[in-house]
Short mmCIF file of C-alpha atoms in Angstrom, two decimals:
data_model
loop_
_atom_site.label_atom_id
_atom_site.label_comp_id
_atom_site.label_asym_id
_atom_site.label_seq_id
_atom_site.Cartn_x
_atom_site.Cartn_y
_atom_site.Cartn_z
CA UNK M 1 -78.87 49.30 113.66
CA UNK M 2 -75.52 51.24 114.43
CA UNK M 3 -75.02 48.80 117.29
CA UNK M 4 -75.38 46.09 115.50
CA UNK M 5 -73.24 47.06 112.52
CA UNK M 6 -70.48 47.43 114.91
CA UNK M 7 -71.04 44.22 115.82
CA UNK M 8 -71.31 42.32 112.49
CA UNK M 9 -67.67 44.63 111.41
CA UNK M 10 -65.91 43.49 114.99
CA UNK M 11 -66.59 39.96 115.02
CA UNK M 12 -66.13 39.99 110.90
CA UNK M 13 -62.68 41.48 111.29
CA UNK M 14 -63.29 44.22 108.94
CA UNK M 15 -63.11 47.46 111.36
CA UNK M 16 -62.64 48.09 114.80
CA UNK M 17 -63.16 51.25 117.34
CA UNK M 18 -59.43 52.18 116.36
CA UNK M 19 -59.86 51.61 112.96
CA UNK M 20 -62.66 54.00 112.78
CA UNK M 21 -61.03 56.61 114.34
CA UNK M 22 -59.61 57.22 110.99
CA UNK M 23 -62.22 58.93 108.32
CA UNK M 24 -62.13 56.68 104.80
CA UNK M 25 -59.96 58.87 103.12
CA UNK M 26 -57.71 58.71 105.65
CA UNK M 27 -58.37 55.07 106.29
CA UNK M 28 -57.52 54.66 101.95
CA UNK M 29 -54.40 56.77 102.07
CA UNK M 30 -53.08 53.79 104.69
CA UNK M 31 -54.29 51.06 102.53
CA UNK M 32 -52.82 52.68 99.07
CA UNK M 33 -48.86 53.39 101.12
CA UNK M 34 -49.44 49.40 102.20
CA UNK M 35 -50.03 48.04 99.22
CA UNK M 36 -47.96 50.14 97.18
CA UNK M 37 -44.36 49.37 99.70
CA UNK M 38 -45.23 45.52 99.34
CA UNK M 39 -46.10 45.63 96.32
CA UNK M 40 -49.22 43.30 96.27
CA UNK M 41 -51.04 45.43 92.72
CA UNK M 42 -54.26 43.48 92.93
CA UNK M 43 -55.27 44.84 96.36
CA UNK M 44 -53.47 47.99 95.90
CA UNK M 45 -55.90 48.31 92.78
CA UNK M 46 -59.14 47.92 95.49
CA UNK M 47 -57.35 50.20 97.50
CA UNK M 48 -57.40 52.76 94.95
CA UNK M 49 -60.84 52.25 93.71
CA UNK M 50 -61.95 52.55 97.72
CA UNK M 51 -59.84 55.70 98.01
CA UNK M 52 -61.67 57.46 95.05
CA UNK M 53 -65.09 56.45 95.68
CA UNK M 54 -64.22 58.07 98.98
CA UNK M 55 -63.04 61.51 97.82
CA UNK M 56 -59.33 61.04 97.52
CA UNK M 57 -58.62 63.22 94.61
CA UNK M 58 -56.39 61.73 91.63
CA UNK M 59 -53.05 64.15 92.19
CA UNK M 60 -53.37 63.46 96.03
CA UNK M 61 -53.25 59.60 95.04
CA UNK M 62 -50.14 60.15 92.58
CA UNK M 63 -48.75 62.67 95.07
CA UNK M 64 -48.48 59.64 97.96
CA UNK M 65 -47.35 56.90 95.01
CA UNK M 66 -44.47 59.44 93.81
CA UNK M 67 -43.87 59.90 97.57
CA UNK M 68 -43.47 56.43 98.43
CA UNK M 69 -40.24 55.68 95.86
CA UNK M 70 -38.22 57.81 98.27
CA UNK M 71 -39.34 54.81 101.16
CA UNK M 72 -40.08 51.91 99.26
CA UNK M 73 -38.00 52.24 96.69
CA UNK M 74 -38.62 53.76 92.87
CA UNK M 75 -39.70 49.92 91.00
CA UNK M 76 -42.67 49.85 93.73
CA UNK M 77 -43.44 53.56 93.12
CA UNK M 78 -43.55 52.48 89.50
CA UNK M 79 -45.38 49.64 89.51
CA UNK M 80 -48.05 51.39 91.46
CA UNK M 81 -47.95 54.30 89.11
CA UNK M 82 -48.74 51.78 86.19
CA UNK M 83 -51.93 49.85 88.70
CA UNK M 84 -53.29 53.49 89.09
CA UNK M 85 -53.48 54.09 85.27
CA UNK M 86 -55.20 51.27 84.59
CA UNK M 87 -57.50 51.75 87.41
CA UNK M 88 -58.18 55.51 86.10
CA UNK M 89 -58.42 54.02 82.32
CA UNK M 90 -61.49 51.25 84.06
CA UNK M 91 -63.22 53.55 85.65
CA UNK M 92 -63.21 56.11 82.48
CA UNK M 93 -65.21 53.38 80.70
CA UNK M 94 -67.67 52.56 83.02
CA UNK M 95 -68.51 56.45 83.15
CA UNK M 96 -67.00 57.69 86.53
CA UNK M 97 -65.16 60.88 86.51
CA UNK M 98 -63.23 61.21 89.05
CA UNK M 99 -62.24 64.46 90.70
CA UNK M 100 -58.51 64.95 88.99
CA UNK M 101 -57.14 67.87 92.31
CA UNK M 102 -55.02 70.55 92.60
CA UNK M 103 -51.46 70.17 91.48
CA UNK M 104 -48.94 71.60 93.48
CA UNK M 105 -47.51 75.06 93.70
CA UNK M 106 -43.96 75.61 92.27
CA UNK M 107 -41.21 76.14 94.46
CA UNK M 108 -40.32 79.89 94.92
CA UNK M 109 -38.06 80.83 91.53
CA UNK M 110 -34.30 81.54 93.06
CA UNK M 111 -34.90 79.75 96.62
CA UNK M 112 -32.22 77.47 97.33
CA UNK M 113 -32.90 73.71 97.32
CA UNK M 114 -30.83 72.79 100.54
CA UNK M 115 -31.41 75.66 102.46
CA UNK M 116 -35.10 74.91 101.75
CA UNK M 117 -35.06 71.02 101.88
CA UNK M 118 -32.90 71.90 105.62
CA UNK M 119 -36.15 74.38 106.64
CA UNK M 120 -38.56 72.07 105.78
CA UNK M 121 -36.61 69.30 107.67
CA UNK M 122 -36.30 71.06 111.06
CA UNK M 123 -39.95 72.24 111.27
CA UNK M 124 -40.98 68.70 110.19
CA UNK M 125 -38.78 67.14 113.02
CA UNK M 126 -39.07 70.01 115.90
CA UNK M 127 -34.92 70.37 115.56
CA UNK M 128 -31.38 70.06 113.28
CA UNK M 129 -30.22 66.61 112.62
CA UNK M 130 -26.58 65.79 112.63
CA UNK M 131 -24.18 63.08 113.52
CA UNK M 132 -24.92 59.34 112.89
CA UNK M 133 -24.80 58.28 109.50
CA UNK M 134 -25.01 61.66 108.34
CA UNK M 135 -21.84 62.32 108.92
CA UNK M 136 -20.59 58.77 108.18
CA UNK M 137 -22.35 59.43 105.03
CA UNK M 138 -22.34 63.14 103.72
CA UNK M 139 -23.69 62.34 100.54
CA UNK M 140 -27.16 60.89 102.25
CA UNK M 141 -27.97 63.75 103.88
CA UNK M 142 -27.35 65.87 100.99
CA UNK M 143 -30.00 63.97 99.40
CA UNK M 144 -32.62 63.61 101.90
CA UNK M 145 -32.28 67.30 102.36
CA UNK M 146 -32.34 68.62 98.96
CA UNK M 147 -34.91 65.57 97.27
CA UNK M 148 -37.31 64.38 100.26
CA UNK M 149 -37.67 67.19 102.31
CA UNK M 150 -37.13 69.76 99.50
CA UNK M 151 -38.75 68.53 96.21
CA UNK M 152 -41.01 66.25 97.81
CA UNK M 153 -42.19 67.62 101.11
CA UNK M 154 -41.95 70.53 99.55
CA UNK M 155 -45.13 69.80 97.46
CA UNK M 156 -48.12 71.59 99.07
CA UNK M 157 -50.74 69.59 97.60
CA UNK M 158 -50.22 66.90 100.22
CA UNK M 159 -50.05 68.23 104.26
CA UNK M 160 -47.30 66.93 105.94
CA UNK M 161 -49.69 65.30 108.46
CA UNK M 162 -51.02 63.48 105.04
CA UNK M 163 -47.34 62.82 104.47
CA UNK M 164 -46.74 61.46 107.57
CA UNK M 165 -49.18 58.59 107.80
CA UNK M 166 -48.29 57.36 103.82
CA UNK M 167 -44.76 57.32 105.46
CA UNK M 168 -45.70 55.02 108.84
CA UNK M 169 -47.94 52.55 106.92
CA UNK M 170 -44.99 52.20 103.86
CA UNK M 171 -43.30 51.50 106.96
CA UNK M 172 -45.14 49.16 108.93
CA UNK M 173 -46.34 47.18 106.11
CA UNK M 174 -42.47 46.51 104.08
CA UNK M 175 -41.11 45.02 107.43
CA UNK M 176 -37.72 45.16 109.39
CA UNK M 177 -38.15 48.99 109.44
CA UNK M 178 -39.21 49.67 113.22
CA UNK M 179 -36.14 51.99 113.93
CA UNK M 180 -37.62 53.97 111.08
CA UNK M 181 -40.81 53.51 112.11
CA UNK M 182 -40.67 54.62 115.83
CA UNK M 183 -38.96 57.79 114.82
CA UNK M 184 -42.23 58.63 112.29
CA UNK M 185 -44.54 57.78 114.60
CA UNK M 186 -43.23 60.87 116.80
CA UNK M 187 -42.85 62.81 113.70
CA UNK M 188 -46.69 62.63 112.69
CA UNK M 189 -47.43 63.48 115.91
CA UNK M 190 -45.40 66.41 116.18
CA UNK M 191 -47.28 67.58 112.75
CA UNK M 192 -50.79 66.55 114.01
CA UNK M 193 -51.92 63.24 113.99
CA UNK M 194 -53.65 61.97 117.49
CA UNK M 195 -52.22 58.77 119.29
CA UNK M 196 -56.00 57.06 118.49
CA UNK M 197 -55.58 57.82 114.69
CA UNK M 198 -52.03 56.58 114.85
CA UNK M 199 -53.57 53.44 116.63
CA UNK M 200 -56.59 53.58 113.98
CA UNK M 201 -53.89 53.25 111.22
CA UNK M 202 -52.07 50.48 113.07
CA UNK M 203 -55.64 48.75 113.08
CA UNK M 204 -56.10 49.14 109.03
CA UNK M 205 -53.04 47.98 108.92
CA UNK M 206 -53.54 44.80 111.11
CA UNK M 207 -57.12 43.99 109.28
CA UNK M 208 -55.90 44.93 105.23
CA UNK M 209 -52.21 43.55 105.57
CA UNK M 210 -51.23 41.33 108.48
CA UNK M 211 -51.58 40.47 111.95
CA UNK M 212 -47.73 40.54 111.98
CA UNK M 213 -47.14 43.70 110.34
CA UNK M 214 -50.28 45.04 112.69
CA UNK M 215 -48.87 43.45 116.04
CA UNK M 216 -45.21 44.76 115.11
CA UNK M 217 -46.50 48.29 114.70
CA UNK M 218 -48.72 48.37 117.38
CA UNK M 219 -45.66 47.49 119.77
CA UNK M 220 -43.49 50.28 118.35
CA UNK M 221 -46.26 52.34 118.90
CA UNK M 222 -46.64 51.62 122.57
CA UNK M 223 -43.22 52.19 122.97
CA UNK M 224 -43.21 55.67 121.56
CA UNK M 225 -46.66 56.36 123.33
CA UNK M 226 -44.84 55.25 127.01
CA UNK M 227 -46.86 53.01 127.71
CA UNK M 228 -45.95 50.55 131.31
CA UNK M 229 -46.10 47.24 130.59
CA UNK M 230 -45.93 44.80 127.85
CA UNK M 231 -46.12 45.84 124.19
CA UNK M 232 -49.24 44.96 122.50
CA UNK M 233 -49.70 41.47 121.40
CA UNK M 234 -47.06 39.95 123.39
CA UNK M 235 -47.89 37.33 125.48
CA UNK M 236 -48.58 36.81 129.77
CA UNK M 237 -47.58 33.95 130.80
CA UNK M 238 -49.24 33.71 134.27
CA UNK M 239 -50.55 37.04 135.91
CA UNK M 240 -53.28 37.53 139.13
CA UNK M 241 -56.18 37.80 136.49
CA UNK M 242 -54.91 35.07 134.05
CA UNK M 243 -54.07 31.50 133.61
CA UNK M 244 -51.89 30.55 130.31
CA UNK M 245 -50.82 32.78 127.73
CA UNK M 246 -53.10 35.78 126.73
CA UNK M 247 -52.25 38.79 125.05
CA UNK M 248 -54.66 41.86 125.36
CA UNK M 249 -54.51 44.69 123.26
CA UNK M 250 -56.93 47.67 123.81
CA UNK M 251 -58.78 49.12 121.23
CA UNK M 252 -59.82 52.60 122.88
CA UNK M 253 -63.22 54.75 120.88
CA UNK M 254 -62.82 58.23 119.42
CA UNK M 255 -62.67 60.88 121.37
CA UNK M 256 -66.22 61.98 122.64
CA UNK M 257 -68.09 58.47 121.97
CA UNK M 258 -69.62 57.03 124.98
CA UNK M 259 -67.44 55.41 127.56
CA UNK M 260 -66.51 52.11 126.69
CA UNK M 261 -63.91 49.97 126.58
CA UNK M 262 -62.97 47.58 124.02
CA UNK M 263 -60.32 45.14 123.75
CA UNK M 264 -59.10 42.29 121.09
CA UNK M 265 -58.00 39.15 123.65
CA UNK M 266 -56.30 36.17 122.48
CA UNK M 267 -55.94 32.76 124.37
CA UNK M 268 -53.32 30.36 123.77
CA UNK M 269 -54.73 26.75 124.11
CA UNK M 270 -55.81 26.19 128.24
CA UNK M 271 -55.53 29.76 128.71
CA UNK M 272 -58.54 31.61 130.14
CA UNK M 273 -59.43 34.50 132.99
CA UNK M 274 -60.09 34.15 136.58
CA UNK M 275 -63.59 34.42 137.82
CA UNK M 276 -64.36 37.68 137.34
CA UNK M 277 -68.00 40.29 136.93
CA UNK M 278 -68.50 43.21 135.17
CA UNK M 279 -70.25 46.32 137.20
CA UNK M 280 -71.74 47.71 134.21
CA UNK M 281 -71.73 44.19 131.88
CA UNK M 282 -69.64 42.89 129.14
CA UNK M 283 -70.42 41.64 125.43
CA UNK M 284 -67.62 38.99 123.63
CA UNK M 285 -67.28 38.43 120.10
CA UNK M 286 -65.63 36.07 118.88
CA UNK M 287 -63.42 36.09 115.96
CA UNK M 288 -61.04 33.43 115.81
CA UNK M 289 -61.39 29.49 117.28
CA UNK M 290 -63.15 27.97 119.61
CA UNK M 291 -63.25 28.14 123.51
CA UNK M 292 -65.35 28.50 126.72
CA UNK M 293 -67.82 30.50 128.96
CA UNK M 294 -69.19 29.84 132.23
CA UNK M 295 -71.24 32.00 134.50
CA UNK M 296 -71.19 31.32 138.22
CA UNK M 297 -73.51 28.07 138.78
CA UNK M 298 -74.24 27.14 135.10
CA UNK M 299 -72.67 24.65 132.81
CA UNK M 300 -69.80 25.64 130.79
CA UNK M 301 -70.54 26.48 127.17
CA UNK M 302 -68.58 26.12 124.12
CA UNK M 303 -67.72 29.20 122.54
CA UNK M 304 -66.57 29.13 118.65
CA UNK M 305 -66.17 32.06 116.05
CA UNK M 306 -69.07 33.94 115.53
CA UNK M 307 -70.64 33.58 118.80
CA UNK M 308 -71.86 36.92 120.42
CA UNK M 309 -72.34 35.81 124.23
CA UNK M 310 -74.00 38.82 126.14
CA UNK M 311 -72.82 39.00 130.33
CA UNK M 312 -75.40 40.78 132.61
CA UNK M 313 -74.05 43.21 134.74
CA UNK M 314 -72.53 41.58 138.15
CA UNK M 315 -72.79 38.15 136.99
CA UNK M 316 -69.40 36.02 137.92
CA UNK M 317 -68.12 34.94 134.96
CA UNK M 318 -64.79 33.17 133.41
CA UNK M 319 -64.14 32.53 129.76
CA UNK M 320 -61.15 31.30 127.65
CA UNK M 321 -59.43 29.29 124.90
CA UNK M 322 -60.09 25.69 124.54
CA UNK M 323 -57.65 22.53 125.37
CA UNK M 324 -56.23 22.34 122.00
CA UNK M 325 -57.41 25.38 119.82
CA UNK M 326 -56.20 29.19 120.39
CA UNK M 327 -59.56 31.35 120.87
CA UNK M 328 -59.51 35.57 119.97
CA UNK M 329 -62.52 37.66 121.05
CA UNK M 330 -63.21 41.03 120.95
CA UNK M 331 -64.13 42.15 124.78
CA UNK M 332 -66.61 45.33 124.59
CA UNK M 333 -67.04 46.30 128.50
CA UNK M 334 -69.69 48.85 130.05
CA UNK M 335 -69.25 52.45 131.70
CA UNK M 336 -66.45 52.85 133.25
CA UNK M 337 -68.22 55.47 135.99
CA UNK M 338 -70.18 52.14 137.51
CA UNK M 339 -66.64 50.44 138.37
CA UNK M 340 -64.24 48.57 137.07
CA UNK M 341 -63.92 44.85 136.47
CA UNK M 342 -64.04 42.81 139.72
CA UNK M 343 -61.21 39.89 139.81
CA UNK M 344 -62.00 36.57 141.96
CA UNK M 345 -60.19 33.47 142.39
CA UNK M 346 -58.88 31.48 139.88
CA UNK M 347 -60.34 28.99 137.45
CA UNK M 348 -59.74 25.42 138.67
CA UNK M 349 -58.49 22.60 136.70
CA UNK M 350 -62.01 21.05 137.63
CA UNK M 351 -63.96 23.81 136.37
CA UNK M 352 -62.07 24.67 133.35
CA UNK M 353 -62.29 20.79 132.49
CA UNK M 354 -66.53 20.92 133.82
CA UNK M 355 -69.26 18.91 131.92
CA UNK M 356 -67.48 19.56 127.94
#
């Protein structure tokens, strides 16, 4: 039943391994920053209702809407406020009491804001900041120091870690923020969150708000993560493995699952693999178009969204986009510890173009 859950939610669209690496609190606190910085109310209000029914407590919502004035501005911050009152008041009359939280604890009587807002800042960021626009702008880091990192991360009802990933998907969902973005990507992981939860939020974020706001993220990411090659969901044009333009993006399990790999591929139109086979087997999805599959000696076989084609183990096998239509599956590959994926020669013309 699991299996075939994971299924249905993979070739749906709706989750993916990433994604899951995220519990739904977690998962809500993404989809409640998104919603709130582009201020789309009507699925910010499902994004509420989700985060409550999964144990996100009322002050921990307000806590990340207050938060989010000081990156998305204070009318989004407000007009959030406003869709989480009348959420609150809806829920009230169809009898659900929802857990209302701890506030949080007041700010030591006498401490000084700046020296405290400056504390907070270098543990948050592993070291002083200086220069830049800092100094170009006095007044701005004044602010930041005494308001954000004082008053607001000050807050202890919130961890910063909690902090942190409301900041990166206010980020990655408003847009034209990516220097911004990079920077808080190495800042939540400096205060705790995991490169596959980071990737798990980029994968809400792909599936509740946008490819483009997903893809742009998840190539920020990889550059903060060092990763060789190119950034995720940018096309190949033509490499030993591939004809056309494909762009692979890997999906990698929680830590401790069993050892699988899985992978969202997209084809450009003509674009497919090479002959290739699978030691351990391989199991497409497909989510988006239509396109082809052909094992070794067989006729080629149309492929469109919604098709779950199952490869045995050490079969030669190509499969791609069609002529004229862009084709996305997700690519869910066998053990590792039986070998990895065995490359051929490439698809011909002839083949590619077979009995369709």
């Amino acid at each position: 039943m699991k299996t075939i859950l994971i299924l249905f939610t993979l070739c749906t669209g709706i989750t993916s391994f990433a994604q899951l690496s995220l519990n739904g609190k977690q998962q809500s606190i993404v989809t409640i920053s998104a919603f709130t910085a582009n201020g789309d109310q009507s699925l910010l209000k499902q994004a509420i209702n989700e985060g409550l029914d999964a144990g996100l407590t009322i002050n921990e919502i307000k806590e990340v809407l207050v938060q989010l004035y000081a990156y998305a501005g204070f009318p989004r911050s407000l007009n959030a406020l406003n869709t989480f009152m009348t959420v609150l008041k809806e829920r009230q009359q169809k009898g659900i009491a929802d857990n209302l939280g701890p506030l949080p604890n007041l700010l030591p009587a006498g401490r000084d804001k700046l020296a405290y807002g400056v504390e907070n800042r270098t543990k948050l960021v592993g070291g002083p900041i200086s220069g830049g626009v800092y100094e170009f702008a006095p007044a701005i880091d004044q602010f930041l120091a005494e308001h954000l990192f004082g008053d607001i991360f000050g807050r202890d009802n919130l961890d910063w870690k909690t902090r942190e990933l409301a900041t990166i998907s206010a980020l990655a969902s408003i847009g034209k923020a990516e220097e911004q973005l990079r920077s808080h990507f190495g800042v939540g992981m400096r205060n705790g969150l995991t490169a596959t939860e980071l990737e798990g939020a980029v994968a809400v974020i792909r599936n509740r708000v946008g490819a483009i706001q997903g893809d742009t993220a998840s190539s920020v990411l990889n550059r903060v993560l060092g990763r060789p090659g190119h950034p995720a969901g940018q096309p190949t044009a033509r490499t030993s493995t591939m004809t056309g333009k494909v762009s692979v993006e890997m999906m990698p399990p929680p830590a401790g699952t069993i050892d699988t790999q899985v992978g969202s591929v997209s084809f450009e139109p003509g674009a497919r693999t090479f002959w290739h086979s699978h030691p351990a087997g391989q199991i497409l999805v497909v989510t988006e178009g239509t396109g082809a599959y052909q094992e070794k000696d067989k006729p080629v076989r149309v492929i469109r969204k919604g098709d779950v084609i199952q490869c045995a183990a050490g079969i030669a096998h190509w499969h791609g986009a069609s002529a004229h239509e862009r084709m996305t599956h997700i690519a869910i590959t066998g053990s590792n510890a039986l070998g990895r994926v065995i490359w051929m020669e490439e698809v011909t013309e002839a083949e590619y173009h077979g009995n369709r």
